[in-house]
Coordinates of C-alpha atoms in Angstrom, one line a residue:
M1 CA 33.7 48.0 59.1
S2 CA 30.2 46.3 58.7
S3 CA 28.0 46.6 55.6
T4 CA 24.4 47.4 55.6
P5 CA 22.4 44.5 56.9
S6 CA 19.9 43.1 54.6
A7 CA 16.5 41.4 55.9
A8 CA 16.8 38.2 53.5
E9 CA 16.9 35.0 55.8
P10 CA 20.3 33.7 56.0
P11 CA 20.9 30.4 54.1
I12 CA 21.1 27.3 56.0
V13 CA 24.7 25.1 55.1
A14 CA 24.5 21.8 56.8
D15 CA 27.7 20.5 55.2
I16 CA 31.1 21.6 55.8
A17 CA 32.1 21.4 51.8
G18 CA 29.5 23.9 50.9
L19 CA 30.2 25.9 54.0
R20 CA 34.0 26.1 52.6
R21 CA 32.8 27.0 48.9
Q22 CA 30.9 29.8 50.5
L23 CA 33.9 31.4 52.5
V24 CA 36.3 31.0 49.8
E25 CA 34.5 33.3 47.9
W26 CA 34.5 35.4 50.5
R27 CA 38.1 35.6 51.5
R28 CA 38.8 36.3 47.4
S29 CA 36.9 39.6 48.0
G30 CA 38.9 40.5 50.8
D31 CA 36.1 40.4 53.5
R32 CA 36.5 39.7 57.3
I33 CA 34.7 36.7 58.4
A34 CA 32.9 37.2 62.2
F35 CA 31.8 33.8 63.5
V36 CA 29.2 33.1 66.4
P37 CA 28.9 29.5 67.7
T38 CA 25.6 28.8 69.6
M39 CA 23.7 25.8 70.3
G40 CA 20.8 27.4 69.2
S41 CA 17.2 28.4 70.7
L42 CA 18.1 31.8 70.1
H43 CA 17.3 35.2 73.1
D44 CA 18.2 38.6 72.8
G45 CA 21.6 37.7 74.7
H46 CA 22.5 35.9 71.1
L47 CA 21.4 38.7 68.8
A48 CA 23.8 40.8 70.8
L49 CA 26.5 38.7 70.0
V50 CA 25.3 38.8 66.8
A51 CA 25.1 42.3 66.5
E52 CA 28.8 43.0 67.3
A53 CA 29.9 40.4 65.0
R54 CA 28.2 42.7 62.4
R55 CA 30.0 45.6 63.8
R56 CA 33.1 44.0 63.1
A57 CA 33.1 42.0 59.8
E58 CA 31.8 42.4 56.2
R59 CA 30.3 38.7 56.7
V60 CA 28.8 36.7 59.6
V61 CA 28.5 33.5 60.1
V62 CA 26.2 32.0 62.8
S63 CA 26.8 28.0 63.8
I64 CA 23.9 26.2 65.6
F65 CA 24.8 22.7 67.1
V66 CA 23.6 21.4 70.0
N67 CA 27.1 19.6 71.2
P68 CA 26.3 16.2 73.2
L69 CA 30.4 16.1 74.2
Q70 CA 29.7 19.0 76.5
F71 CA 26.7 17.3 78.3
A72 CA 27.5 15.3 81.4
A73 CA 25.8 12.1 81.8
G74 CA 22.4 12.9 83.3
E75 CA 22.1 16.6 82.1
D76 CA 19.3 17.7 79.5
F77 CA 20.9 17.0 75.8
A78 CA 17.8 15.1 74.5
A79 CA 15.3 17.9 76.3
Y80 CA 17.5 21.1 75.5
P81 CA 15.6 23.2 73.0
R82 CA 15.8 23.0 69.4
S83 CA 14.2 25.3 67.3
L84 CA 16.1 25.7 63.9
E85 CA 13.4 27.8 61.8
A86 CA 12.6 30.0 65.0
D87 CA 16.2 30.6 65.2
R88 CA 16.5 31.3 61.6
A89 CA 13.8 33.9 61.8
R90 CA 15.2 35.6 64.8
L91 CA 18.5 36.1 62.6
T92 CA 16.9 37.5 59.6
P93 CA 17.1 40.7 60.7
M94 CA 20.4 41.0 62.1
G95 CA 22.4 40.8 58.3
V96 CA 23.9 37.2 59.0
D97 CA 25.6 36.1 56.2
L98 CA 25.2 32.3 56.4
L99 CA 23.8 29.6 59.2
F100 CA 25.8 26.7 59.8
A101 CA 23.7 23.6 61.0
P102 CA 25.4 20.8 60.8
S103 CA 24.2 17.0 61.7
E104 CA 26.4 15.2 64.5
A105 CA 27.1 12.7 61.5
E106 CA 29.0 15.5 59.7
L107 CA 31.3 16.9 62.6
Y108 CA 31.9 13.9 63.8
P109 CA 32.0 11.5 61.1
S110 CA 33.7 8.6 63.2
G111 CA 31.3 9.0 66.1
R112 CA 32.1 10.3 69.0
E113 CA 34.2 7.4 70.7
G114 CA 37.7 8.0 70.1
L115 CA 37.4 11.2 69.2
T116 CA 40.6 13.3 69.2
Q117 CA 40.0 15.8 72.1
V118 CA 41.6 19.4 72.5
I119 CA 41.8 20.1 76.3
V120 CA 42.6 22.7 78.3
P121 CA 43.9 21.7 82.0
G122 CA 43.4 23.5 85.0
L123 CA 41.2 26.2 83.9
S124 CA 39.0 23.4 82.9
G125 CA 38.9 21.6 86.3
Q126 CA 37.4 24.3 88.4
L127 CA 34.4 25.9 89.2
C128 CA 31.9 24.6 86.6
G129 CA 34.1 22.1 85.8
A130 CA 34.0 20.6 88.8
W131 CA 30.5 20.0 88.6
R132 CA 30.4 18.7 84.8
D133 CA 32.7 16.2 84.3
G134 CA 33.8 16.5 80.5
H135 CA 31.7 19.5 79.8
F136 CA 34.7 21.9 79.0
E137 CA 37.0 19.2 76.9
G138 CA 33.7 19.1 74.7
V139 CA 33.3 23.0 74.7
T140 CA 36.9 22.9 73.6
T141 CA 36.9 19.9 71.1
V142 CA 33.9 21.5 69.1
V143 CA 35.1 25.1 69.3
S144 CA 38.7 24.0 67.9
L145 CA 36.8 22.3 65.3
L146 CA 34.4 25.0 64.1
F147 CA 37.6 27.4 64.5
H148 CA 39.4 25.2 62.2
I149 CA 36.1 24.5 59.4
V150 CA 34.9 28.3 59.5
Q151 CA 38.5 29.6 60.1
P152 CA 37.3 33.3 61.2
D153 CA 38.9 36.3 61.8
I154 CA 36.7 37.2 64.9
A155 CA 34.5 34.8 67.1
V156 CA 32.2 36.4 69.7
F157 CA 31.3 34.8 72.8
G158 CA 29.1 35.8 75.8
E159 CA 30.6 37.1 78.9
K160 CA 28.1 35.3 81.0
D161 CA 30.0 31.7 80.4
Y162 CA 33.0 33.5 81.7
Q163 CA 34.7 30.5 82.5
Q164 CA 34.3 29.2 79.1
L165 CA 35.4 32.4 77.4
A166 CA 38.5 32.5 79.5
I167 CA 39.4 28.8 78.9
I168 CA 38.7 29.7 74.9
R169 CA 41.0 32.6 75.1
R170 CA 43.9 29.9 76.6
M171 CA 43.2 27.5 73.9
V172 CA 43.5 30.3 71.4
N173 CA 46.5 31.8 72.9
D174 CA 48.2 28.2 73.5
L175 CA 47.6 27.0 69.8
H176 CA 48.1 30.1 68.2
F177 CA 44.2 30.3 66.4
P178 CA 44.5 33.1 64.0
V179 CA 41.5 34.8 65.4
E180 CA 40.4 37.4 67.5
V181 CA 38.1 36.4 70.7
V182 CA 35.7 39.1 71.4
G183 CA 33.6 39.4 74.8
V184 CA 30.1 40.8 74.9
P185 CA 28.4 42.0 78.5
T186 CA 25.8 39.3 79.5
A187 CA 22.3 40.4 78.7
R188 CA 19.7 40.2 81.4
E189 CA 16.0 40.4 82.0
A190 CA 14.9 43.6 84.0
S191 CA 14.8 41.5 87.5
G192 CA 18.5 41.0 86.4
L193 CA 18.4 37.3 85.6
A194 CA 21.0 36.5 82.9
L195 CA 19.4 35.0 79.2
S196 CA 19.7 31.7 78.8
S197 CA 18.0 29.1 76.7
R198 CA 17.4 27.2 79.7
N199 CA 15.2 30.1 81.3
A200 CA 12.8 27.7 78.9
F201 CA 12.4 25.5 81.7
L202 CA 11.4 28.2 84.5
S203 CA 8.2 28.5 85.4
A204 CA 7.0 32.0 86.5
A205 CA 7.7 31.6 89.9
Q206 CA 11.0 30.2 89.6
R207 CA 12.0 33.1 87.1
G208 CA 11.1 35.3 90.4
Q209 CA 13.6 32.8 92.7
A210 CA 16.2 33.0 89.9
S211 CA 16.6 36.7 90.0
R212 CA 18.0 36.4 93.4
I213 CA 21.5 35.1 92.1
Y214 CA 21.9 38.3 90.4
R215 CA 21.2 40.2 93.6
E216 CA 23.5 38.3 95.4
L217 CA 26.2 38.7 93.0
Q218 CA 25.4 42.6 93.3
E219 CA 25.8 42.1 97.3
A220 CA 29.0 40.4 97.3
A221 CA 30.4 43.2 94.8
R222 CA 28.9 46.1 97.1
A223 CA 30.5 44.1 100.0
L224 CA 33.9 44.4 98.0
Q225 CA 33.5 48.0 97.0
A226 CA 33.4 48.6 100.5
G227 CA 36.8 47.2 101.4
R228 CA 35.5 44.1 103.0
R229 CA 38.1 41.0 102.1
D230 CA 36.6 38.3 104.3
I231 CA 36.3 36.6 101.4
A232 CA 35.1 33.1 102.9
R233 CA 32.8 35.1 104.6
I234 CA 31.3 37.1 101.9
E235 CA 31.0 33.5 99.8
E236 CA 29.4 31.7 102.5
Q237 CA 26.5 34.7 103.3
A238 CA 26.3 34.5 99.4
L239 CA 25.4 30.5 99.4
Q240 CA 23.0 31.0 102.5
A241 CA 21.2 33.4 100.7
L242 CA 20.4 31.2 98.1
K243 CA 19.4 28.4 99.5
T244 CA 16.9 30.2 101.6
A245 CA 15.7 31.3 98.3
G246 CA 14.7 27.9 97.1
L247 CA 17.9 27.2 94.8
E248 CA 20.8 24.5 95.5
P249 CA 23.8 26.5 94.9
Q250 CA 26.6 24.5 93.6
F251 CA 29.1 27.4 94.4
F252 CA 29.7 31.3 95.0
E253 CA 33.1 31.7 94.9
I254 CA 35.2 35.5 94.3
R255 CA 38.2 35.2 92.1
Q256 CA 40.7 37.2 90.3
P257 CA 39.7 38.0 86.2
D258 CA 42.1 35.2 85.2
L259 CA 40.3 33.1 87.7
S260 CA 43.2 32.6 90.5
A261 CA 42.5 33.3 93.8
P262 CA 42.5 36.7 95.3
D263 CA 45.1 38.1 97.5
D264 CA 45.4 40.9 99.6
A265 CA 46.4 43.3 96.8
T266 CA 43.6 42.5 94.4
Q267 CA 41.3 45.4 93.2
Q268 CA 39.9 43.6 90.3
F269 CA 37.4 40.5 90.7
V270 CA 35.0 38.4 89.5
I271 CA 32.6 36.8 91.2
L272 CA 30.8 33.5 89.7
T273 CA 28.0 31.3 90.9
A274 CA 26.0 28.4 89.6
A275 CA 23.2 26.6 91.2
R276 CA 20.1 24.4 90.3
L277 CA 16.6 25.3 90.4
G278 CA 14.5 22.3 90.2
S279 CA 16.1 20.4 87.1
T280 CA 17.8 23.7 85.5
R281 CA 21.3 24.8 86.1
L282 CA 21.8 28.6 86.4
I283 CA 25.1 30.4 86.1
D284 CA 26.1 34.0 86.2
N285 CA 28.9 36.1 87.6
L286 CA 29.9 39.9 88.0
S287 CA 33.0 41.8 87.2
V288 CA 33.9 44.0 90.3
N289 CA 36.6 47.1 90.1
C290 CA 37.7 48.2 93.5
A291 CA 40.5 50.3 92.2
K292 CA 40.2 53.9 93.3
A293 CA 40.1 56.3 90.8

């Protein structure tokens, strides 16, 4: 499907009209368009998303926009790392065709107050949503807006943000967006720590502490695969282990893949957790298949 990537720097387009002019040309040529929305500060996990997009389409668009709508009060919007030129350099060998980097005024010309919102009820209010008021409403609003602007055939997201991916898939289904949503497995450091732009805020010592998150996910997965179904006890043991390691866990929960509560017949699980370490909030998850071959 993909063409051979070039080593040219992707052009940066900041205005919607300019983006659409280019997209019209590609569509007239019959090119499929894959889209990777990001908030920048790109790492190898993002590049894995871009590589998947490159495999699936003739044209790849990456957006970089630090979306203020998805930061709750007191969160790190002002401090969130911004590095447009460094991000562009990282994308250069990936064969990205266009980098869309709009300003807030370009995307929200009437301002944030009173902005039309897209909300996915139910899924948005639990897990991370219970700790980050308005976060997923901000995500679905900006993603729906970007889908409308770019009109991609394919959109690629990371599975590290499992709940976000589930919410976006529900939104796409409910609103009949003609977009194929593709999830890419979580990229990790050698220690197991999930790659995240927020890892830049961690010291070397804190990175060691943070690696405990993935170990506890693995421990819970082993318990499930061994046949344990005392879900509340497994969750509590993991929470205590994270606290002992110096983290401040917000939740550690075992769910079914659709994020509903498991029952006695459940064989497919996803384990999700979020924890703070200093000023940094970290999330991770692990899918578990307990079905006998």
